[in-house]
mmCIF file of C-alpha atoms in Angstrom:
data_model
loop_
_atom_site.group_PDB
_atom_site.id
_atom_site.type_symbol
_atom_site.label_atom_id
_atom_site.label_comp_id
_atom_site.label_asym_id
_atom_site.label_seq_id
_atom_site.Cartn_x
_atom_site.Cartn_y
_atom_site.Cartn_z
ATOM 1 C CA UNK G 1 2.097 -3.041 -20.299
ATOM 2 C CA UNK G 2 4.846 0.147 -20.281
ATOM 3 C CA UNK G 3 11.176 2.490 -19.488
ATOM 4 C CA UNK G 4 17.286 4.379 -22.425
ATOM 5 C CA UNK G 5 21.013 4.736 -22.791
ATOM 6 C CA UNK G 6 20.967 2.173 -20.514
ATOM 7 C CA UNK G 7 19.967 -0.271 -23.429
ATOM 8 C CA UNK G 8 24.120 -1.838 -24.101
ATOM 9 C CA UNK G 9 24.885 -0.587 -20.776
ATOM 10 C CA UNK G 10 24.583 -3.320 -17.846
ATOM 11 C CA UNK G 11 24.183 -6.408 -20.590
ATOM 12 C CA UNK G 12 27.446 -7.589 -18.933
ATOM 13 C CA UNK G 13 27.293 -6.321 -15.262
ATOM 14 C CA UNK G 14 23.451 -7.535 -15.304
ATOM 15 C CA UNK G 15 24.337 -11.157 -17.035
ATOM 16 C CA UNK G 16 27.297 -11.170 -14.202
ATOM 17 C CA UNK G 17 24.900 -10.396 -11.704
ATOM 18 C CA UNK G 18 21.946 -12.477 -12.219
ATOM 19 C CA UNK G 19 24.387 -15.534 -12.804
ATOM 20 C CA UNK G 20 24.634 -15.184 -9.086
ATOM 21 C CA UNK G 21 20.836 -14.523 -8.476
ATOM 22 C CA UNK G 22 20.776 -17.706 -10.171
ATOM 23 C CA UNK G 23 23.456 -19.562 -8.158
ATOM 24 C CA UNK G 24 21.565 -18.597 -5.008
ATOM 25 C CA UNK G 25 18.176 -19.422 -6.291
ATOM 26 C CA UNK G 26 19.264 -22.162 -6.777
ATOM 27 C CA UNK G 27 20.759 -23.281 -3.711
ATOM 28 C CA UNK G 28 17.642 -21.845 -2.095
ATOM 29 C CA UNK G 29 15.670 -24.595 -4.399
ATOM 30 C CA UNK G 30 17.876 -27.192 -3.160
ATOM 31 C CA UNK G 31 18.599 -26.266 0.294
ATOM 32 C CA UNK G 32 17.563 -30.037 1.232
ATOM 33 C CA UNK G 33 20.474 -31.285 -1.030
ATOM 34 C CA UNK G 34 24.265 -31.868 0.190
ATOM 35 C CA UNK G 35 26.766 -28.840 -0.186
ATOM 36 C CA UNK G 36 28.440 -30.926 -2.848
ATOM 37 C CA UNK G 37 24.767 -31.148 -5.227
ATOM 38 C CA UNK G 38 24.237 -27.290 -4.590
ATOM 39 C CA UNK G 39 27.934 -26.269 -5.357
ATOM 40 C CA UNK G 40 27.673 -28.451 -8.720
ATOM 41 C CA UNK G 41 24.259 -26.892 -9.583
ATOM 42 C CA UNK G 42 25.353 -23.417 -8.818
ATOM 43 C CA UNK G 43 28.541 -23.995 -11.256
ATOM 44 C CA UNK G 44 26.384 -25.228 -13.947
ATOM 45 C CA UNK G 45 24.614 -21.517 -14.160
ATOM 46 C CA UNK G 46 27.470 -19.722 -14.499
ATOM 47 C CA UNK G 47 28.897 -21.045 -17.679
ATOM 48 C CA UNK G 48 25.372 -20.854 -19.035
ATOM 49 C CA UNK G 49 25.520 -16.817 -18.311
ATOM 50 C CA UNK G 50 29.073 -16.146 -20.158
ATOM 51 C CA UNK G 51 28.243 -18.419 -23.364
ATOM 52 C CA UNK G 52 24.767 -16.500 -23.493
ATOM 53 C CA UNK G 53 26.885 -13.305 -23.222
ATOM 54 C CA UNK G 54 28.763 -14.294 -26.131
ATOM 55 C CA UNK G 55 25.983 -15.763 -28.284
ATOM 56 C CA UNK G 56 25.137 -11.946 -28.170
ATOM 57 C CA UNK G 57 28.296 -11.973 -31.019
ATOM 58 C CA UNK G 58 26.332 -14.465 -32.842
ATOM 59 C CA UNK G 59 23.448 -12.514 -34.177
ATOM 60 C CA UNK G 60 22.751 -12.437 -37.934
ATOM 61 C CA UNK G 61 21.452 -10.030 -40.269
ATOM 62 C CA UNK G 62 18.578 -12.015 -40.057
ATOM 63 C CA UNK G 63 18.284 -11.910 -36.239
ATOM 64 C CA UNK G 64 17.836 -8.750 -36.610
ATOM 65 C CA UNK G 65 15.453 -8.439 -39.657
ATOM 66 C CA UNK G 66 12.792 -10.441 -37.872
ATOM 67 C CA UNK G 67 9.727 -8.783 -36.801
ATOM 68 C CA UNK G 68 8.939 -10.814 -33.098
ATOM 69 C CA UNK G 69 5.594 -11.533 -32.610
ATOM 70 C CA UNK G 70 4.029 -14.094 -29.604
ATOM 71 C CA UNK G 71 2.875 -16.677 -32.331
ATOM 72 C CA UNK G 72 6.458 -17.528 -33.290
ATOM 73 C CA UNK G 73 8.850 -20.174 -31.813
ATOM 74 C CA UNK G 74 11.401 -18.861 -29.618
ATOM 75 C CA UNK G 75 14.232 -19.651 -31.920
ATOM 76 C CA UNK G 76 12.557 -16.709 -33.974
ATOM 77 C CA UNK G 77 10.955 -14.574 -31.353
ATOM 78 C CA UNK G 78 13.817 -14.654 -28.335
ATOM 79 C CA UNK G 79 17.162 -16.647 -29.501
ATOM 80 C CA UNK G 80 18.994 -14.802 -26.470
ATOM 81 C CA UNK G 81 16.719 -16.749 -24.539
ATOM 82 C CA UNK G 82 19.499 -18.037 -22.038
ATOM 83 C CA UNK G 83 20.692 -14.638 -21.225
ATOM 84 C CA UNK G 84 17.436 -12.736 -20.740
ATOM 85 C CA UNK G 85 16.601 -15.321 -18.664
ATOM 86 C CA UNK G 86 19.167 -14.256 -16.825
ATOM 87 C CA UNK G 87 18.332 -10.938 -16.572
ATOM 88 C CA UNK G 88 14.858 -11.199 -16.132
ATOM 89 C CA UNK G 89 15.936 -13.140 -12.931
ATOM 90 C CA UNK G 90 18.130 -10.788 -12.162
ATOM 91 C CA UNK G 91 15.441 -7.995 -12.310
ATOM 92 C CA UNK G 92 12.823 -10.504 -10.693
ATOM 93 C CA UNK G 93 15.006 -10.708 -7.330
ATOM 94 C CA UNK G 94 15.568 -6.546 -7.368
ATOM 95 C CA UNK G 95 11.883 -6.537 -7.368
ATOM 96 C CA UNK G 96 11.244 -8.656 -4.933
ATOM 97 C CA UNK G 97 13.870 -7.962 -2.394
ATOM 98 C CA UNK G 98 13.344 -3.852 -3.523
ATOM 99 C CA UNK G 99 11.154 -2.561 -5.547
ATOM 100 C CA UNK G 100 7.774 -4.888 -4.605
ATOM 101 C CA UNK G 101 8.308 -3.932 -0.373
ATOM 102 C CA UNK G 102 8.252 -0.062 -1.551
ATOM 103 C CA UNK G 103 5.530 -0.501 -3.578
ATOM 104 C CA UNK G 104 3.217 -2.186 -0.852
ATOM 105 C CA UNK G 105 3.827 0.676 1.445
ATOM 106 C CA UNK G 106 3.482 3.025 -0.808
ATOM 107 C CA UNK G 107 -0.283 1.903 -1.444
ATOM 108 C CA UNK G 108 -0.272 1.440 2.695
ATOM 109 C CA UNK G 109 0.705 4.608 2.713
ATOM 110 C CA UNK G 110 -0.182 7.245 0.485
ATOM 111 C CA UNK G 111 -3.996 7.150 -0.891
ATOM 112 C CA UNK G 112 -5.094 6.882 -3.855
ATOM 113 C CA UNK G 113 -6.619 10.311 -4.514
ATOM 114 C CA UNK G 114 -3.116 11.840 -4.002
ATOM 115 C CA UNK G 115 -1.853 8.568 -6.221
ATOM 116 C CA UNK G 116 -4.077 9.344 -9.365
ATOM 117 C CA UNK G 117 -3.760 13.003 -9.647
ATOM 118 C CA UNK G 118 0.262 12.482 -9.834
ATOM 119 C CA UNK G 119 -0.032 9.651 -12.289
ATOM 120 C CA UNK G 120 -2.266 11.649 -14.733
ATOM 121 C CA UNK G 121 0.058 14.680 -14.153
ATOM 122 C CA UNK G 122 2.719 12.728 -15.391
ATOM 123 C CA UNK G 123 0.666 11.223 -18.769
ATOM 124 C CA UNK G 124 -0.019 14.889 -19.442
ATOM 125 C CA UNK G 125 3.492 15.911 -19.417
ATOM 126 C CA UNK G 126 4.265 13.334 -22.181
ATOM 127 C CA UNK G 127 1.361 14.511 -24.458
ATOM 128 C CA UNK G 128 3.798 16.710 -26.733
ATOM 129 C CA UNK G 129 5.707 13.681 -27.443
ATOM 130 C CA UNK G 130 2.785 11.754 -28.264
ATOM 131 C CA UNK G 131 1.901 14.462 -30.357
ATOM 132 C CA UNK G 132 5.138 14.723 -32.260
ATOM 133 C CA UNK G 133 4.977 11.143 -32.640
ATOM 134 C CA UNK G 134 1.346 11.292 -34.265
ATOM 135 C CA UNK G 135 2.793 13.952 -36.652
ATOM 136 C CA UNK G 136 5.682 11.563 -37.969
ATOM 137 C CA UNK G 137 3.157 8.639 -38.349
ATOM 138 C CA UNK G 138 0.992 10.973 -40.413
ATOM 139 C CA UNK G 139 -1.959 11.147 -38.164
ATOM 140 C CA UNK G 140 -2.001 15.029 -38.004
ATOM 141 C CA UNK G 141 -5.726 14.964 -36.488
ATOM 142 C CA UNK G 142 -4.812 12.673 -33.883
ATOM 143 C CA UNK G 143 -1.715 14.745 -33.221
ATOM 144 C CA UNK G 144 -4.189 17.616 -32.875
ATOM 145 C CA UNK G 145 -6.517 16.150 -30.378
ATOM 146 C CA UNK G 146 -3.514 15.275 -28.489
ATOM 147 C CA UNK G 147 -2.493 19.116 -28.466
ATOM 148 C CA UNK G 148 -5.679 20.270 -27.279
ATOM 149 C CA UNK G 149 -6.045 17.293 -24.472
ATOM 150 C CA UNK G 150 -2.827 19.204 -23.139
ATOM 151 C CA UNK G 151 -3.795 22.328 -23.294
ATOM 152 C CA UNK G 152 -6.828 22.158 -21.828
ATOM 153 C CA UNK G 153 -5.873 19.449 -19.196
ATOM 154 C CA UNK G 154 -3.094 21.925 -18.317
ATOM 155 C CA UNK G 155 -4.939 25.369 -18.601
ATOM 156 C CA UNK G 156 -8.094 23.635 -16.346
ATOM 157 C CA UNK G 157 -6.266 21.862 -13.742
ATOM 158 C CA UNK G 158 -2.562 22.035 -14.326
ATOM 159 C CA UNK G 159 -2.445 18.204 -15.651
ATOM 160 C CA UNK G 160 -3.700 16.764 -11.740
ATOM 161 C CA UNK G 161 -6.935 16.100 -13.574
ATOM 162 C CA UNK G 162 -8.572 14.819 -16.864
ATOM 163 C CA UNK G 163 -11.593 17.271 -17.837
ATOM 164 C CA UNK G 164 -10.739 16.640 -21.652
ATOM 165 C CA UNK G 165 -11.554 13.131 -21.861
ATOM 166 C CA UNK G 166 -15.497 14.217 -20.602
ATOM 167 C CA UNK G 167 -15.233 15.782 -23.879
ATOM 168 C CA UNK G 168 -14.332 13.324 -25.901
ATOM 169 C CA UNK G 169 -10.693 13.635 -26.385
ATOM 170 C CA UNK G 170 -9.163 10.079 -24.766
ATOM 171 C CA UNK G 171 -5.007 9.796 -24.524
ATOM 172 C CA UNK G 172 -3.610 7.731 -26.992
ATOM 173 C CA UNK G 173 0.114 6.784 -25.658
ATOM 174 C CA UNK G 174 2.806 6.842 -28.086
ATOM 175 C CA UNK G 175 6.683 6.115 -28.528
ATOM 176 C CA UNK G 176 9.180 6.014 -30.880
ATOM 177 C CA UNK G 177 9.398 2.369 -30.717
ATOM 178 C CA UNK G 178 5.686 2.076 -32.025
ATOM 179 C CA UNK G 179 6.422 5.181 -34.564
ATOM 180 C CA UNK G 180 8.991 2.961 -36.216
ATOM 181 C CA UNK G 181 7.233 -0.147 -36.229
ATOM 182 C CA UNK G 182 4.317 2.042 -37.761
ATOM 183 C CA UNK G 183 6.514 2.508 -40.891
ATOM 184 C CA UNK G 184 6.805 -1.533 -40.672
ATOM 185 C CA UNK G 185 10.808 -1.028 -38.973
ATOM 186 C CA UNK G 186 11.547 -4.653 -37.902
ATOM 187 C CA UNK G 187 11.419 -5.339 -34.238
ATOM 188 C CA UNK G 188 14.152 -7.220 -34.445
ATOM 189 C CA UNK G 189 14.858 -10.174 -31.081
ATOM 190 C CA UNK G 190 13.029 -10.276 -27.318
ATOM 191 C CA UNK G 191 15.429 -8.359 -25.251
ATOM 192 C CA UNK G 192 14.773 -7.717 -21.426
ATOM 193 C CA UNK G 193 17.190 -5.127 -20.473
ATOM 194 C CA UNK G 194 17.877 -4.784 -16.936
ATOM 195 C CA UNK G 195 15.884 -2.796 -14.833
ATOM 196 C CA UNK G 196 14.045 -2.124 -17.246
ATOM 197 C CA UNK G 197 12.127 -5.243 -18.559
ATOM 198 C CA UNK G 198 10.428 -6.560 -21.509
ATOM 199 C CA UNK G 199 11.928 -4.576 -24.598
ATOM 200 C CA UNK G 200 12.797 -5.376 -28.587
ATOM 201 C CA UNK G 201 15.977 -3.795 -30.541
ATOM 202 C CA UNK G 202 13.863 -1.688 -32.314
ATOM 203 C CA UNK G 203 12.075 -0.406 -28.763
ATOM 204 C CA UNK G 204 15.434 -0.402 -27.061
ATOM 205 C CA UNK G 205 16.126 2.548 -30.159
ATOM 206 C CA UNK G 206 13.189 3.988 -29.559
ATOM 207 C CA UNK G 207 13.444 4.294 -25.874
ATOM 208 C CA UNK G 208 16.815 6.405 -26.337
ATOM 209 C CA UNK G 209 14.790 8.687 -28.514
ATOM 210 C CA UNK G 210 11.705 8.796 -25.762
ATOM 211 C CA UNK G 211 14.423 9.995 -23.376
ATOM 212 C CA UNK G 212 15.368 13.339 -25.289
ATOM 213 C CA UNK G 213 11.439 13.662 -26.004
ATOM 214 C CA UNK G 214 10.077 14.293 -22.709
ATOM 215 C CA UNK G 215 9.894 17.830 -20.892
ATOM 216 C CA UNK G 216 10.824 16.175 -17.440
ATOM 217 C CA UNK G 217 14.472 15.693 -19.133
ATOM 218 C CA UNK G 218 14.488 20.061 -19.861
ATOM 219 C CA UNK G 219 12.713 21.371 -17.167
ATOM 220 C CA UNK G 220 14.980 19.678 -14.929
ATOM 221 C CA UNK G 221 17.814 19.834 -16.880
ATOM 222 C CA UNK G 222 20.029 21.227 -14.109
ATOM 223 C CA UNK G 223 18.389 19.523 -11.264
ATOM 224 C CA UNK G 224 19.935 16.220 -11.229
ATOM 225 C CA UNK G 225 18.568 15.135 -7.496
ATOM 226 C CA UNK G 226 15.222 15.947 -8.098
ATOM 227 C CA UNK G 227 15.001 14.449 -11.475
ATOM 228 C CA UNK G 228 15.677 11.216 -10.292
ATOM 229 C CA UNK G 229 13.744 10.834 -7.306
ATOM 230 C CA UNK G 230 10.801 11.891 -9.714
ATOM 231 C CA UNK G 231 11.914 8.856 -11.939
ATOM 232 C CA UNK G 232 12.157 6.762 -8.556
ATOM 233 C CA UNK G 233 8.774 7.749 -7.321
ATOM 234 C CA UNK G 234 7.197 6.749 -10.867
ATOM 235 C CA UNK G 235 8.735 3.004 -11.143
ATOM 236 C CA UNK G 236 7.558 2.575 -7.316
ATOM 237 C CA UNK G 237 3.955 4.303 -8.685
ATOM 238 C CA UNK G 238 4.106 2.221 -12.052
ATOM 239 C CA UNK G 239 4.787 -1.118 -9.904
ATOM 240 C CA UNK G 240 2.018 -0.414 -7.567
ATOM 241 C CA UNK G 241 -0.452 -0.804 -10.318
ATOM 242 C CA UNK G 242 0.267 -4.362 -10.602
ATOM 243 C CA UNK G 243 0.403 -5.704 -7.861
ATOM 244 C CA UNK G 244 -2.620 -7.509 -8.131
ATOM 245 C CA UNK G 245 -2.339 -8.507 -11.850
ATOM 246 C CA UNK G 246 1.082 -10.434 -11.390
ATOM 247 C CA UNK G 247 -1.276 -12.789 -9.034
ATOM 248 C CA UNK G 248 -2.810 -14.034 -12.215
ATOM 249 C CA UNK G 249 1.005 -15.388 -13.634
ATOM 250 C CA UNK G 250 1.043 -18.524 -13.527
ATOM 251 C CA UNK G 251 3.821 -21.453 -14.469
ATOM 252 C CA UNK G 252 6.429 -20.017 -16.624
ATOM 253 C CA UNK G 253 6.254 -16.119 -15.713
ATOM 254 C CA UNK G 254 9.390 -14.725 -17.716
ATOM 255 C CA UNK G 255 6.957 -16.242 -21.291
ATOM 256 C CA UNK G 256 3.752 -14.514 -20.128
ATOM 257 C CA UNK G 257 5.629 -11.647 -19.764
ATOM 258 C CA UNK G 258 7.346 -12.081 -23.460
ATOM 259 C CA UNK G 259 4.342 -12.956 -25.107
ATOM 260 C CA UNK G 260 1.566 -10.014 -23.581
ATOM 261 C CA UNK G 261 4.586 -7.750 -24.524
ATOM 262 C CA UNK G 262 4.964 -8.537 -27.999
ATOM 263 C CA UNK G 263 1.158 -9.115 -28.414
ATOM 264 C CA UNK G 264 0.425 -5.787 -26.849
ATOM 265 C CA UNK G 265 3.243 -3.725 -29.364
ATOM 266 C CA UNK G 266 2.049 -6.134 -32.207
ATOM 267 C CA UNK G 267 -1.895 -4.595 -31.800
ATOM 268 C CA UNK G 268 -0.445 -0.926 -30.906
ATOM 269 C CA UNK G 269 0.973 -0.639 -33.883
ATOM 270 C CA UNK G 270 -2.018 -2.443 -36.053
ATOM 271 C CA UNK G 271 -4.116 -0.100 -34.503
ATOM 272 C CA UNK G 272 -2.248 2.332 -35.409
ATOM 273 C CA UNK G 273 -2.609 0.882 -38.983
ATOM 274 C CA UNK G 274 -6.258 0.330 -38.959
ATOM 275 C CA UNK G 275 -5.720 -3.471 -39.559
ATOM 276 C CA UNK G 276 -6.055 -4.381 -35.031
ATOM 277 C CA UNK G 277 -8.957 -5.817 -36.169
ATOM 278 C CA UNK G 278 -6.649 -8.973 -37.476
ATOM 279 C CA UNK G 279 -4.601 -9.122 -33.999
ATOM 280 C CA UNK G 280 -6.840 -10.202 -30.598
ATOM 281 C CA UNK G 281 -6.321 -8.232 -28.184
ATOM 282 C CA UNK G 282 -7.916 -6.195 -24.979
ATOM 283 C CA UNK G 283 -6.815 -2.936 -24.684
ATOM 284 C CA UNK G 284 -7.497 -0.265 -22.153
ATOM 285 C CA UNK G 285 -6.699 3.073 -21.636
ATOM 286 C CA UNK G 286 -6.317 3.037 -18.265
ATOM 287 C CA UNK G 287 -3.837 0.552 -18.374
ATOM 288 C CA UNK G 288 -0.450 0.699 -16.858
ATOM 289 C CA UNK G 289 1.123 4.269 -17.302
ATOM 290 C CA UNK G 290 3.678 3.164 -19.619
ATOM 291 C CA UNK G 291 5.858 6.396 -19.727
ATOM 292 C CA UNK G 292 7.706 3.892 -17.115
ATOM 293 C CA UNK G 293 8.865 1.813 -19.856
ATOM 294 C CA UNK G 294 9.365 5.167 -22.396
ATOM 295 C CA UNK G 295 11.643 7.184 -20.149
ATOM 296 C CA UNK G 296 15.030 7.197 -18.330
#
């Protein structure tokens, strides 16, 4: 499951906002309720959204220091529970009201042998960074394999296409989040930043760094317009992919999403290790293109 300076920026406006996603979810729930229960329950939420906002000047050095994994309790894992919450409900109703509608006609719309080609031209173009980050892990080979997966995807079929994995040389997606967690970096709390989901401190870092490693940030350095809509087009392409997997989540959605996010960084970086044989988990490489997750 994958993305930067946007990490402190919107913790506010977004807690702000999704107090009143809440308030009218709310009142939506309780619609059946006199104006006097919904105004009471909407003014319960809000207080709950500026204490959670300050809790955020509560965390200690050993908030910080802990390395979140799915097994622990969420006093451990997620203690700014009450304001991601908040966020992820926040983020929930852009989907919905948004980001989900564009995503359905995109499918409708645009087939999926024009879809694929785009997606894999965008994992190709982050292939360098995967490489570099190989090379700081100390994986030289792998970084190597990488290299010559994007040369010859590029040089073959100008990244639209995959020839080198027929030849043995499969992606291997990379970030700086995972880089530092390789060199055992804590993870530090859950975090869902706004628009961009599921995240950790030490991933929130990392996703900074992701945004000054990819070529899409240089080669259209001076084309602000296009740049964007490029980023646009790959959330709506990224949130296409699962619309049939978010069927499966079922009862309390914003801790399925926690946990399969801190499971899945908790194997990529054992794997990385050679010790995934101690986490259980089902990886694929054509999962989700997570360069959504990795990049501005």
């Amino acid at each position: 499951m994958h993305y930067s300076n946007f990490i402190l920026l919107g913790l506010l406006t977004a807690g702000a906002c999704s107090s009143s996603v809440f308030a009218q979810e709310a009142f939506n729930e309780s619609a059946v309720d006199s104006n006097t229960t919904v105004t009471s329950t909407s003014n319960e939420h809000k207080p709950s959204t500026i204490q959670a906002i300050r809790d955020l000047k509560h965390l200690t050095k050993s908030d910080l220091k802990v390395n979140a994994n799915a097994a622990q309790p969420d006093a451990v894992k997620d203690p700014l529970q009450p304001l991601n919450r908040q966020i992820f409900l926040f983020n929930d109703a852009l989907d919905r009201n948004l980001l989900k509608p564009i995503a359905i006609q995109y499918v409708a719309k645009v087939p999926e042998p024009v879809r694929s080609p785009y997606r894999q031209f965008r994992k190709n173009l982050g292939e360098p960074w995967n490489a570099v980050n190989q090379v700081i892990q100390g994986r030289p080979s792998r970084a190597a394999k990488t290299l010559g997966r994007f040369t010859l995807n590029t040089l073959t079929t100008l990244g639209f296409a995959d020839p080198a994995r027929r030849l043995g040389l499969s992606t291997e997606e990379e970030n700086f989040g995972v880089t530092l967690g390789y060199y055992g970096v804590p993870s530090g709390p859950y975090v869902m930043l706004p628009f961009f989901g599921p995240s950790t401190f030490r991933d929130g870092v990392g996703m900074a760094a992701d945004s000054f490693g990819r070529p899409q940030k240089y080669l259209l350095d001076d084309q602000d317009g296009v740049y964007w809509s490029t980023n646009v087009l790959q959330a709506v392409d990224a949130r296409s992919q699962i619309l049939d997997i978010e069927e499966s989540l079922k009862g309390d959605k914003y801790a399925m999403i926690r946990d399969f996010y801190l499971q899945r960084k908790s194997f990529q970086i054992a794997e990385k290790r050679g010790d995934s044989n101690d986490i259980s988990f089902i990886s694929d490489e054509d999962d989700i293109d997570e360069s959504f997750s990795d990049e501005e």
